């Protein structure tokens, strides 16, 4: 049976669409989009109708930086709970990082993740393979085998690849296999044992700081290696004004570099750490007001291509300890829409740019389907009530990770439906 979604405002920058339209779905794919007033408009009989009056309809969100923790850390998250959190957050596709146990450094683990994702049958899951065996930064993993088993990129995210020759070789192989290298940029001799941004707040709180240059030194190195090898490098979780300058300059020179920023780095500064809430502890750390402003400007001018959550669920035992001992990470899937629509409300981005950053660009960077509602593409879409506010209560998260510094925040913009391949995989309780 067909599905007809009617009454909503459809924003799809891939086809320059922003306005009232009806969406027709058949066989899991977008069959047609009928703009208001077009002769084919008017939902017919024999269709399941989804009323979307006053709602926003966008291509399903693609979150290219997610930690699903499975296998190995199922007490933090499983592929099922992570996929449930994704669709509750309006995310129809996730790319998951390889820092599992065992890590995704060989085909069998990738196949396991894909099998579990298929069983969950919620969000689409695209594994990211490890750059190095055991994520040790020494020997390369079998990149060809990883590619054959279905990875869409390689990364040692969570850890930097400190050996420049290993990174060079990784880029050379990745280029040959047509995979982007996603770089966690951190120079560990500079960031060593820090737990927050180095600056006036770390000084005041007496916490060891992680300086901006710890990130920027590696961004510079990886841009140079990308230029040298011709490989596409994607810079994960950019957090500093200096990184933005380096990426902007590299793009001008034609280096194949793309970049992402997280919602938390766009809306919080290191001042949040004054609360001593360990849920503000994240790597890279929350930075200064000037950094946040530079990140917002970089999104606007296209220097930063993507908003990705770096969804990093942790258990209470990992966080209910002294600040210095707490695990790094924020559970981000279920606050992505609310936090980033705040940027639209504040005029940092318009809706079409927002869709580009949360759906179209990440799909393009990974070379996966999605990010568009053009006829023939999978009917992955997210329907959002942009007028309703809600209070963040981690107890209501589908994710096992309740670690959010946004608890108690009032966010405007609530996911009401998520469809994957034309199937309603999430519907908000009304
Ligand atoms: O905060 C973080 N958490 N940053 C990372 O790079 C890794 C991640 C994790 O795996 O928990
Ligand atoms: Zn990460």
Tab-separated table of C-alpha atoms and ligand atoms in Angstrom:
chain	number	residue	atom	x	y	z
A	1	UNK	CA	0.000	0.000	0.000
A	2	UNK	CA	1.080	3.536	-0.681
A	3	UNK	CA	1.769	6.029	2.052
A	4	UNK	CA	0.862	9.654	1.608
A	5	UNK	CA	2.287	12.268	3.934
A	6	UNK	CA	0.280	15.422	3.642
A	7	UNK	CA	0.013	18.912	5.028
A	8	UNK	CA	3.633	19.480	5.976
A	9	UNK	CA	6.456	21.771	4.925
A	10	UNK	CA	9.059	19.787	3.009
A	11	UNK	CA	12.647	21.004	3.099
A	12	UNK	CA	14.999	19.100	0.806
A	13	UNK	CA	18.026	21.095	-0.333
A	14	UNK	CA	19.078	18.297	-2.730
A	15	UNK	CA	16.248	19.424	-5.016
A	16	UNK	CA	15.919	23.025	-3.884
A	17	UNK	CA	12.631	22.293	-2.184
A	18	UNK	CA	11.180	24.313	0.651
A	19	UNK	CA	7.433	24.558	0.901
A	20	UNK	CA	4.162	22.707	1.302
A	21	UNK	CA	4.132	19.385	-0.517
A	22	UNK	CA	2.681	15.901	-0.399
A	23	UNK	CA	5.022	12.946	-0.308
A	24	UNK	CA	4.058	9.647	-1.870
A	25	UNK	CA	5.825	6.481	-0.822
A	26	UNK	CA	5.588	3.128	-2.553
A	27	UNK	CA	7.644	-0.020	-2.096
A	28	UNK	CA	9.885	1.646	0.469
A	29	UNK	CA	10.882	4.406	-1.916
A	30	UNK	CA	9.858	7.959	-2.596
A	31	UNK	CA	7.424	7.672	-5.470
A	32	UNK	CA	6.614	11.338	-5.973
A	33	UNK	CA	6.605	14.713	-4.341
A	34	UNK	CA	3.634	16.811	-5.255
A	35	UNK	CA	4.088	20.474	-4.567
A	36	UNK	CA	0.982	22.259	-3.371
A	37	UNK	CA	-1.252	23.188	-6.255
A	38	UNK	CA	0.252	20.643	-8.636
A	39	UNK	CA	-2.369	18.629	-10.526
A	40	UNK	CA	-1.379	15.283	-8.988
A	41	UNK	CA	-1.937	16.609	-5.439
A	42	UNK	CA	-4.652	15.250	-3.181
A	43	UNK	CA	-4.127	11.989	-1.371
A	44	UNK	CA	-6.085	9.251	-3.038
A	45	UNK	CA	-7.908	6.225	-1.749
A	46	UNK	CA	-5.888	3.106	-0.973
A	47	UNK	CA	-3.165	5.037	0.748
A	48	UNK	CA	-2.173	5.122	4.366
A	49	UNK	CA	-2.249	8.786	5.226
A	50	UNK	CA	0.131	10.446	7.634
A	51	UNK	CA	-1.140	13.842	8.669
A	52	UNK	CA	1.776	16.226	8.928
A	53	UNK	CA	-0.076	19.516	9.138
A	54	UNK	CA	2.205	22.221	10.546
A	55	UNK	CA	5.078	19.750	10.717
A	56	UNK	CA	8.473	19.900	9.052
A	57	UNK	CA	9.387	16.986	6.770
A	58	UNK	CA	13.044	16.420	5.924
A	59	UNK	CA	15.225	13.640	4.530
A	60	UNK	CA	16.071	11.272	7.392
A	61	UNK	CA	18.976	12.502	9.492
A	62	UNK	CA	22.353	10.868	8.898
A	63	UNK	CA	24.615	10.844	11.945
A	64	UNK	CA	28.102	9.943	10.795
A	65	UNK	CA	29.698	9.749	14.250
A	66	UNK	CA	28.089	7.339	16.700
A	67	UNK	CA	29.461	4.883	19.253
A	68	UNK	CA	27.238	1.823	19.527
A	69	UNK	CA	29.540	0.002	22.017
A	70	UNK	CA	28.550	-3.432	20.765
A	71	UNK	CA	30.389	-5.834	20.865
A	72	UNK	CA	32.133	-5.544	24.187
A	73	UNK	CA	30.505	-2.731	26.123
A	74	UNK	CA	26.863	-3.757	25.977
A	75	UNK	CA	26.322	-2.329	29.469
A	76	UNK	CA	26.800	1.123	27.891
A	77	UNK	CA	24.752	0.538	24.716
A	78	UNK	CA	23.805	-2.219	22.322
A	79	UNK	CA	23.154	-2.032	18.641
A	80	UNK	CA	19.446	-2.363	19.428
A	81	UNK	CA	19.300	0.402	22.073
A	82	UNK	CA	21.528	2.610	19.948
A	83	UNK	CA	19.268	2.085	16.936
A	84	UNK	CA	16.201	2.816	19.090
A	85	UNK	CA	17.829	6.031	20.300
A	86	UNK	CA	18.676	6.961	16.712
A	87	UNK	CA	15.139	6.700	15.365
A	88	UNK	CA	13.720	8.420	18.464
A	89	UNK	CA	16.128	11.235	17.633
A	90	UNK	CA	14.990	11.382	14.002
A	91	UNK	CA	18.140	9.684	12.743
A	92	UNK	CA	17.602	7.119	9.986
A	93	UNK	CA	21.250	6.267	9.307
A	94	UNK	CA	24.208	6.084	11.644
A	95	UNK	CA	27.862	5.390	10.992
A	96	UNK	CA	29.344	3.628	14.001
A	97	UNK	CA	32.871	3.908	15.282
A	98	UNK	CA	35.181	0.907	15.618
A	99	UNK	CA	36.271	1.323	19.273
A	100	UNK	CA	34.362	-1.763	20.371
A	101	UNK	CA	35.860	-4.867	21.999
A	102	UNK	CA	37.016	-6.549	19.870
A	103	UNK	CA	37.462	-3.470	17.730
A	104	UNK	CA	36.150	-3.379	14.171
A	105	UNK	CA	39.566	-4.070	12.715
A	106	UNK	CA	38.548	-7.170	10.761
A	107	UNK	CA	35.611	-8.360	8.717
A	108	UNK	CA	34.009	-10.699	11.263
A	109	UNK	CA	33.222	-7.872	13.700
A	110	UNK	CA	31.808	-5.730	10.917
A	111	UNK	CA	29.593	-8.639	9.865
A	112	UNK	CA	28.427	-9.060	13.469
A	113	UNK	CA	27.443	-5.379	13.685
A	114	UNK	CA	25.627	-5.524	10.360
A	115	UNK	CA	23.756	-8.668	11.415
A	116	UNK	CA	22.640	-7.114	14.721
A	117	UNK	CA	21.587	-3.941	12.931
A	118	UNK	CA	19.524	-5.974	10.487
A	119	UNK	CA	17.828	-7.779	13.364
A	120	UNK	CA	17.043	-4.462	15.061
A	121	UNK	CA	15.517	-3.244	11.773
A	122	UNK	CA	15.355	0.369	12.893
A	123	UNK	CA	18.029	2.839	11.772
A	124	UNK	CA	20.434	1.844	9.022
A	125	UNK	CA	23.873	1.155	10.450
A	126	UNK	CA	27.077	1.773	8.494
A	127	UNK	CA	30.214	0.505	10.231
A	128	UNK	CA	33.473	2.426	10.202
A	129	UNK	CA	36.521	0.171	10.210
A	130	UNK	CA	39.611	0.648	12.352
A	131	UNK	CA	42.666	2.246	10.787
A	132	UNK	CA	45.039	0.154	12.872
A	133	UNK	CA	44.939	-3.335	14.320
A	134	UNK	CA	43.602	-3.246	17.858
A	135	UNK	CA	43.373	0.566	17.501
A	136	UNK	CA	46.978	0.563	18.633
A	137	UNK	CA	48.221	2.967	15.999
A	138	UNK	CA	50.958	0.566	14.876
A	139	UNK	CA	50.100	-1.966	12.150
A	140	UNK	CA	47.361	-1.178	9.658
A	141	UNK	CA	44.213	-3.281	9.722
A	142	UNK	CA	43.195	-5.220	6.628
A	143	UNK	CA	41.589	-2.305	4.885
A	144	UNK	CA	40.625	-4.312	1.798
A	145	UNK	CA	38.907	-6.939	3.933
A	146	UNK	CA	37.109	-4.215	5.887
A	147	UNK	CA	35.934	-2.597	2.679
A	148	UNK	CA	34.705	-5.943	1.357
A	149	UNK	CA	32.731	-6.536	4.542
A	150	UNK	CA	30.961	-3.202	4.175
A	151	UNK	CA	32.724	-0.362	6.007
A	152	UNK	CA	32.106	3.140	4.675
A	153	UNK	CA	35.221	4.806	6.141
A	154	UNK	CA	38.155	4.067	8.419
A	155	UNK	CA	39.052	5.729	11.724
A	156	UNK	CA	40.755	5.054	15.062
A	157	UNK	CA	38.322	7.513	16.658
A	158	UNK	CA	38.678	7.823	20.393
A	159	UNK	CA	42.426	7.797	19.879
A	160	UNK	CA	44.736	9.672	17.551
A	161	UNK	CA	47.007	7.915	15.082
A	162	UNK	CA	50.201	9.386	16.491
A	163	UNK	CA	52.590	7.746	14.049
A	164	UNK	CA	52.605	9.919	10.948
A	165	UNK	CA	53.860	7.116	8.713
A	166	UNK	CA	50.981	4.866	9.793
A	167	UNK	CA	48.583	7.683	8.932
A	168	UNK	CA	50.272	8.248	5.598
A	169	UNK	CA	49.966	4.578	4.669
A	170	UNK	CA	46.364	4.456	5.906
A	171	UNK	CA	45.521	7.350	3.620
A	172	UNK	CA	47.262	5.728	0.669
A	173	UNK	CA	45.324	2.473	1.122
A	174	UNK	CA	42.055	4.246	1.884
A	175	UNK	CA	42.382	6.319	-1.257
A	176	UNK	CA	42.904	3.156	-3.287
A	177	UNK	CA	39.744	1.654	-1.808
A	178	UNK	CA	37.746	4.874	-2.169
A	179	UNK	CA	37.226	5.262	1.570
A	180	UNK	CA	37.502	8.494	3.561
A	181	UNK	CA	39.789	8.550	6.587
A	182	UNK	CA	38.081	10.054	9.627
A	183	UNK	CA	40.645	11.617	11.906
A	184	UNK	CA	40.419	12.048	15.661
A	185	UNK	CA	42.851	14.948	15.913
A	186	UNK	CA	44.739	14.963	19.177
A	187	UNK	CA	48.451	15.281	19.851
A	188	UNK	CA	48.665	13.182	23.025
A	189	UNK	CA	51.871	14.684	24.361
A	190	UNK	CA	50.039	18.015	24.435
A	191	UNK	CA	46.654	16.783	25.695
A	192	UNK	CA	48.210	14.390	28.222
A	193	UNK	CA	45.881	13.556	31.065
A	194	UNK	CA	43.857	16.735	30.738
A	195	UNK	CA	40.153	16.632	31.465
A	196	UNK	CA	38.892	19.971	30.174
A	197	UNK	CA	39.862	22.899	27.946
A	198	UNK	CA	43.058	24.666	28.987
A	199	UNK	CA	42.116	28.238	29.808
A	200	UNK	CA	40.891	30.492	32.556
A	201	UNK	CA	38.230	28.025	33.716
A	202	UNK	CA	40.655	25.099	34.067
A	203	UNK	CA	42.969	27.397	36.011
A	204	UNK	CA	40.169	28.456	38.296
A	205	UNK	CA	38.915	24.907	38.868
A	206	UNK	CA	42.386	23.438	39.234
A	207	UNK	CA	41.812	20.855	36.511
A	208	UNK	CA	44.550	19.861	34.089
A	209	UNK	CA	43.821	21.416	30.710
A	210	UNK	CA	43.807	20.169	27.122
A	211	UNK	CA	45.074	23.070	24.985
A	212	UNK	CA	43.576	23.961	21.593
A	213	UNK	CA	46.945	23.339	19.990
A	214	UNK	CA	46.686	19.625	20.908
A	215	UNK	CA	43.901	19.418	18.308
A	216	UNK	CA	45.277	21.922	15.832
A	217	UNK	CA	48.709	20.306	15.561
A	218	UNK	CA	47.049	17.103	14.335
A	219	UNK	CA	44.567	18.887	12.074
A	220	UNK	CA	47.544	20.553	10.395
A	221	UNK	CA	49.424	17.256	10.046
A	222	UNK	CA	46.446	15.386	8.613
A	223	UNK	CA	45.638	18.146	6.157
A	224	UNK	CA	49.232	17.988	4.932
A	225	UNK	CA	49.065	14.202	4.637
A	226	UNK	CA	45.759	14.397	2.780
A	227	UNK	CA	47.294	16.895	0.391
A	228	UNK	CA	50.367	14.697	-0.043
A	229	UNK	CA	48.452	11.458	-0.618
A	230	UNK	CA	45.369	12.845	-2.345
A	231	UNK	CA	43.163	10.990	0.127
A	232	UNK	CA	39.896	12.389	1.450
A	233	UNK	CA	40.330	13.179	5.146
A	234	UNK	CA	37.353	13.997	7.311
A	235	UNK	CA	38.151	15.830	10.549
A	236	UNK	CA	35.976	14.536	13.399
A	237	UNK	CA	34.561	16.760	16.165
A	238	UNK	CA	36.283	20.055	15.331
A	239	UNK	CA	36.329	22.185	18.474
A	240	UNK	CA	38.653	25.155	18.052
A	241	UNK	CA	38.867	28.402	16.077
A	242	UNK	CA	42.404	27.442	15.038
A	243	UNK	CA	41.213	24.143	13.502
A	244	UNK	CA	38.558	26.065	11.596
A	245	UNK	CA	41.221	28.385	10.147
A	246	UNK	CA	43.353	25.439	9.041
A	247	UNK	CA	40.417	23.657	7.390
A	248	UNK	CA	39.178	26.819	5.691
A	249	UNK	CA	42.623	27.465	4.274
A	250	UNK	CA	43.028	23.839	3.130
A	251	UNK	CA	39.660	23.886	1.364
A	252	UNK	CA	40.671	27.049	-0.463
A	253	UNK	CA	43.770	25.241	-1.687
A	254	UNK	CA	41.642	22.354	-2.949
A	255	UNK	CA	42.669	19.743	-0.366
A	256	UNK	CA	40.099	16.948	-0.071
A	257	UNK	CA	39.118	17.751	3.487
A	258	UNK	CA	35.683	17.753	5.118
A	259	UNK	CA	34.794	18.358	8.736
A	260	UNK	CA	32.135	17.893	11.372
A	261	UNK	CA	31.159	19.578	14.619
A	262	UNK	CA	29.025	18.225	17.446
A	263	UNK	CA	25.916	19.880	18.877
A	264	UNK	CA	27.588	20.193	22.288
A	265	UNK	CA	30.579	22.083	20.891
A	266	UNK	CA	28.131	24.454	19.181
A	267	UNK	CA	26.043	25.336	22.228
A	268	UNK	CA	28.220	24.876	25.338
A	269	UNK	CA	31.458	26.493	26.488
A	270	UNK	CA	33.961	25.386	29.109
A	271	UNK	CA	31.958	27.422	31.584
A	272	UNK	CA	29.621	24.406	31.801
A	273	UNK	CA	32.391	22.519	33.614
A	274	UNK	CA	31.989	24.840	36.618
A	275	UNK	CA	28.980	22.657	37.510
A	276	UNK	CA	31.400	19.767	38.095
A	277	UNK	CA	28.863	17.645	36.213
A	278	UNK	CA	30.958	14.828	34.727
A	279	UNK	CA	28.506	14.726	31.808
A	280	UNK	CA	30.256	17.899	30.588
A	281	UNK	CA	33.459	15.881	30.236
A	282	UNK	CA	34.016	15.124	26.588
A	283	UNK	CA	36.898	14.743	24.199
A	284	UNK	CA	37.706	17.137	22.617
A	285	UNK	CA	36.668	19.293	25.547
A	286	UNK	CA	34.109	22.091	25.578
A	287	UNK	CA	36.012	25.216	24.544
A	288	UNK	CA	35.794	28.997	24.883
A	289	UNK	CA	33.113	31.411	23.701
A	290	UNK	CA	35.419	32.534	20.836
A	291	UNK	CA	35.792	28.933	19.692
A	292	UNK	CA	32.019	28.384	19.741
A	293	UNK	CA	31.504	31.505	17.658
A	294	UNK	CA	34.146	30.389	15.150
A	295	UNK	CA	32.472	26.954	14.866
A	296	UNK	CA	29.092	28.541	14.189
A	297	UNK	CA	30.593	30.831	11.547
A	298	UNK	CA	32.366	27.834	9.978
A	299	UNK	CA	29.066	25.977	9.677
A	300	UNK	CA	27.500	28.985	8.043
A	301	UNK	CA	30.271	29.550	5.507
A	302	UNK	CA	30.632	25.850	4.615
A	303	UNK	CA	34.042	25.260	6.212
A	304	UNK	CA	32.338	22.699	8.430
A	305	UNK	CA	30.202	20.370	6.345
A	306	UNK	CA	28.433	18.243	8.924
A	307	UNK	CA	26.828	18.212	12.351
A	308	UNK	CA	27.403	14.783	13.949
A	309	UNK	CA	26.655	13.844	17.534
A	310	UNK	CA	29.692	11.783	18.606
A	311	UNK	CA	27.015	9.882	20.558
A	312	UNK	CA	29.162	8.371	23.332
A	313	UNK	CA	26.940	6.524	25.794
A	314	UNK	CA	28.444	5.626	29.153
A	315	UNK	CA	27.112	3.836	32.225
A	316	UNK	CA	26.631	5.535	35.596
A	317	UNK	CA	29.726	3.820	36.987
A	318	UNK	CA	31.801	5.487	34.280
A	319	UNK	CA	30.536	8.955	35.186
A	320	UNK	CA	29.749	8.903	38.913
A	321	UNK	CA	33.358	9.434	39.918
A	322	UNK	CA	35.673	12.426	40.363
A	323	UNK	CA	35.875	14.679	37.327
A	324	UNK	CA	39.428	13.628	36.456
A	325	UNK	CA	38.485	9.951	36.536
A	326	UNK	CA	35.217	10.144	34.611
A	327	UNK	CA	34.891	8.781	31.088
A	328	UNK	CA	34.796	11.241	28.188
A	329	UNK	CA	31.556	11.411	26.244
A	330	UNK	CA	28.003	12.656	25.815
A	331	UNK	CA	24.923	10.646	24.840
A	332	UNK	CA	23.758	12.732	21.919
A	333	UNK	CA	21.320	11.028	19.569
A	334	UNK	CA	18.136	12.069	21.307
A	335	UNK	CA	18.975	15.766	21.687
A	336	UNK	CA	20.394	16.307	18.194
A	337	UNK	CA	17.246	17.796	16.650
A	338	UNK	CA	16.300	20.018	19.592
A	339	UNK	CA	19.793	21.404	20.130
A	340	UNK	CA	20.554	22.105	16.502
A	341	UNK	CA	17.152	23.607	15.680
A	342	UNK	CA	18.098	26.122	18.373
A	343	UNK	CA	20.766	27.301	15.929
A	344	UNK	CA	18.088	27.742	13.279
A	345	UNK	CA	15.900	29.660	15.741
A	346	UNK	CA	18.862	31.919	16.554
A	347	UNK	CA	19.562	32.550	12.872
A	348	UNK	CA	22.941	30.770	12.778
A	349	UNK	CA	21.637	28.472	10.018
A	350	UNK	CA	18.544	28.474	7.860
A	351	UNK	CA	16.493	25.291	7.613
A	352	UNK	CA	17.918	24.316	4.285
A	353	UNK	CA	21.501	24.651	5.596
A	354	UNK	CA	20.476	22.662	8.652
A	355	UNK	CA	19.220	19.766	6.511
A	356	UNK	CA	22.412	19.958	4.477
A	357	UNK	CA	24.544	19.554	7.623
A	358	UNK	CA	22.528	16.815	9.322
A	359	UNK	CA	21.500	14.749	6.321
A	360	UNK	CA	22.699	15.576	2.816
A	361	UNK	CA	26.405	16.223	3.430
A	362	UNK	CA	27.094	13.256	5.725
A	363	UNK	CA	25.380	10.927	3.214
A	364	UNK	CA	27.519	12.341	0.407
A	365	UNK	CA	30.751	12.144	2.402
A	366	UNK	CA	30.147	8.493	3.253
A	367	UNK	CA	28.844	7.675	-0.213
A	368	UNK	CA	25.650	6.164	1.158
A	369	UNK	CA	22.056	6.499	0.057
A	370	UNK	CA	20.008	9.058	1.919
A	371	UNK	CA	20.020	12.784	2.419
A	372	UNK	CA	17.467	13.290	-0.325
A	373	UNK	CA	13.790	12.805	-1.070
A	374	UNK	CA	14.162	12.604	-4.827
A	375	UNK	CA	11.855	10.026	-6.417
A	376	UNK	CA	13.447	6.579	-6.428
A	377	UNK	CA	15.474	7.162	-3.284
A	378	UNK	CA	14.769	5.223	-0.075
A	379	UNK	CA	11.840	6.642	1.872
A	380	UNK	CA	13.952	7.592	4.875
A	381	UNK	CA	12.466	10.691	6.414
A	382	UNK	CA	11.954	12.576	9.606
A	383	UNK	CA	8.854	14.516	10.579
A	384	UNK	CA	9.347	17.198	13.206
A	385	UNK	CA	6.994	19.363	15.201
A	386	UNK	CA	9.062	22.533	15.329
A	387	UNK	CA	6.615	24.394	17.548
A	388	UNK	CA	6.528	22.077	20.529
A	389	UNK	CA	8.997	22.357	23.386
A	390	UNK	CA	10.017	19.492	25.624
A	391	UNK	CA	12.181	19.011	28.636
A	392	UNK	CA	15.269	16.814	28.396
A	393	UNK	CA	14.915	13.977	30.875
A	394	UNK	CA	17.549	11.294	30.345
A	395	UNK	CA	15.303	8.797	32.138
A	396	UNK	CA	13.205	8.894	28.967
A	397	UNK	CA	16.129	8.222	26.628
A	398	UNK	CA	16.008	4.999	24.645
A	399	UNK	CA	19.778	5.014	24.815
A	400	UNK	CA	21.337	3.249	27.772
A	401	UNK	CA	23.615	6.283	28.005
A	402	UNK	CA	21.896	8.799	30.256
A	403	UNK	CA	25.024	10.967	30.253
A	404	UNK	CA	23.843	14.344	29.003
A	405	UNK	CA	24.827	17.793	30.214
A	406	UNK	CA	21.493	19.000	28.822
A	407	UNK	CA	19.259	17.438	31.476
A	408	UNK	CA	16.469	19.831	32.376
A	409	UNK	CA	16.965	21.962	29.244
A	410	UNK	CA	13.833	22.980	27.386
A	411	UNK	CA	14.295	22.260	23.695
A	412	UNK	CA	12.012	23.320	20.877
A	413	UNK	CA	11.486	20.809	18.093
A	414	UNK	CA	10.256	17.320	18.660
A	415	UNK	CA	10.557	14.324	16.371
A	416	UNK	CA	7.056	12.969	15.714
A	417	UNK	CA	7.694	10.314	13.079
A	418	UNK	CA	10.757	8.583	11.713
A	419	UNK	CA	10.439	6.463	8.585
A	420	UNK	CA	13.061	4.081	7.252
A	421	UNK	CA	12.468	2.515	3.833
A	422	UNK	CA	8.873	3.670	4.073
A	423	UNK	CA	8.282	2.001	7.427
A	424	UNK	CA	7.288	3.998	10.511
A	425	UNK	CA	10.070	3.009	12.923
A	426	UNK	CA	9.309	5.691	15.468
A	427	UNK	CA	6.158	7.580	16.384
A	428	UNK	CA	6.075	9.967	19.306
A	429	UNK	CA	3.564	9.255	22.010
A	430	UNK	CA	0.975	11.985	21.708
B	1	LIG	O1	34.173	12.072	24.329
B	1	LIG	C1	34.525	11.142	23.617
B	1	LIG	N1	34.036	9.892	23.787
B	1	LIG	N2	35.427	11.370	22.659
B	1	LIG	C2	35.992	10.384	21.960
B	1	LIG	O2	36.820	10.673	21.125
B	1	LIG	C3	35.638	8.977	22.242
B	1	LIG	C4	34.306	8.871	22.835
B	1	LIG	C5	34.041	7.510	23.447
B	1	LIG	O3	34.281	6.497	22.776
B	1	LIG	O4	33.536	7.473	24.578
B	2	LIG	ZN1	33.834	9.595	18.768
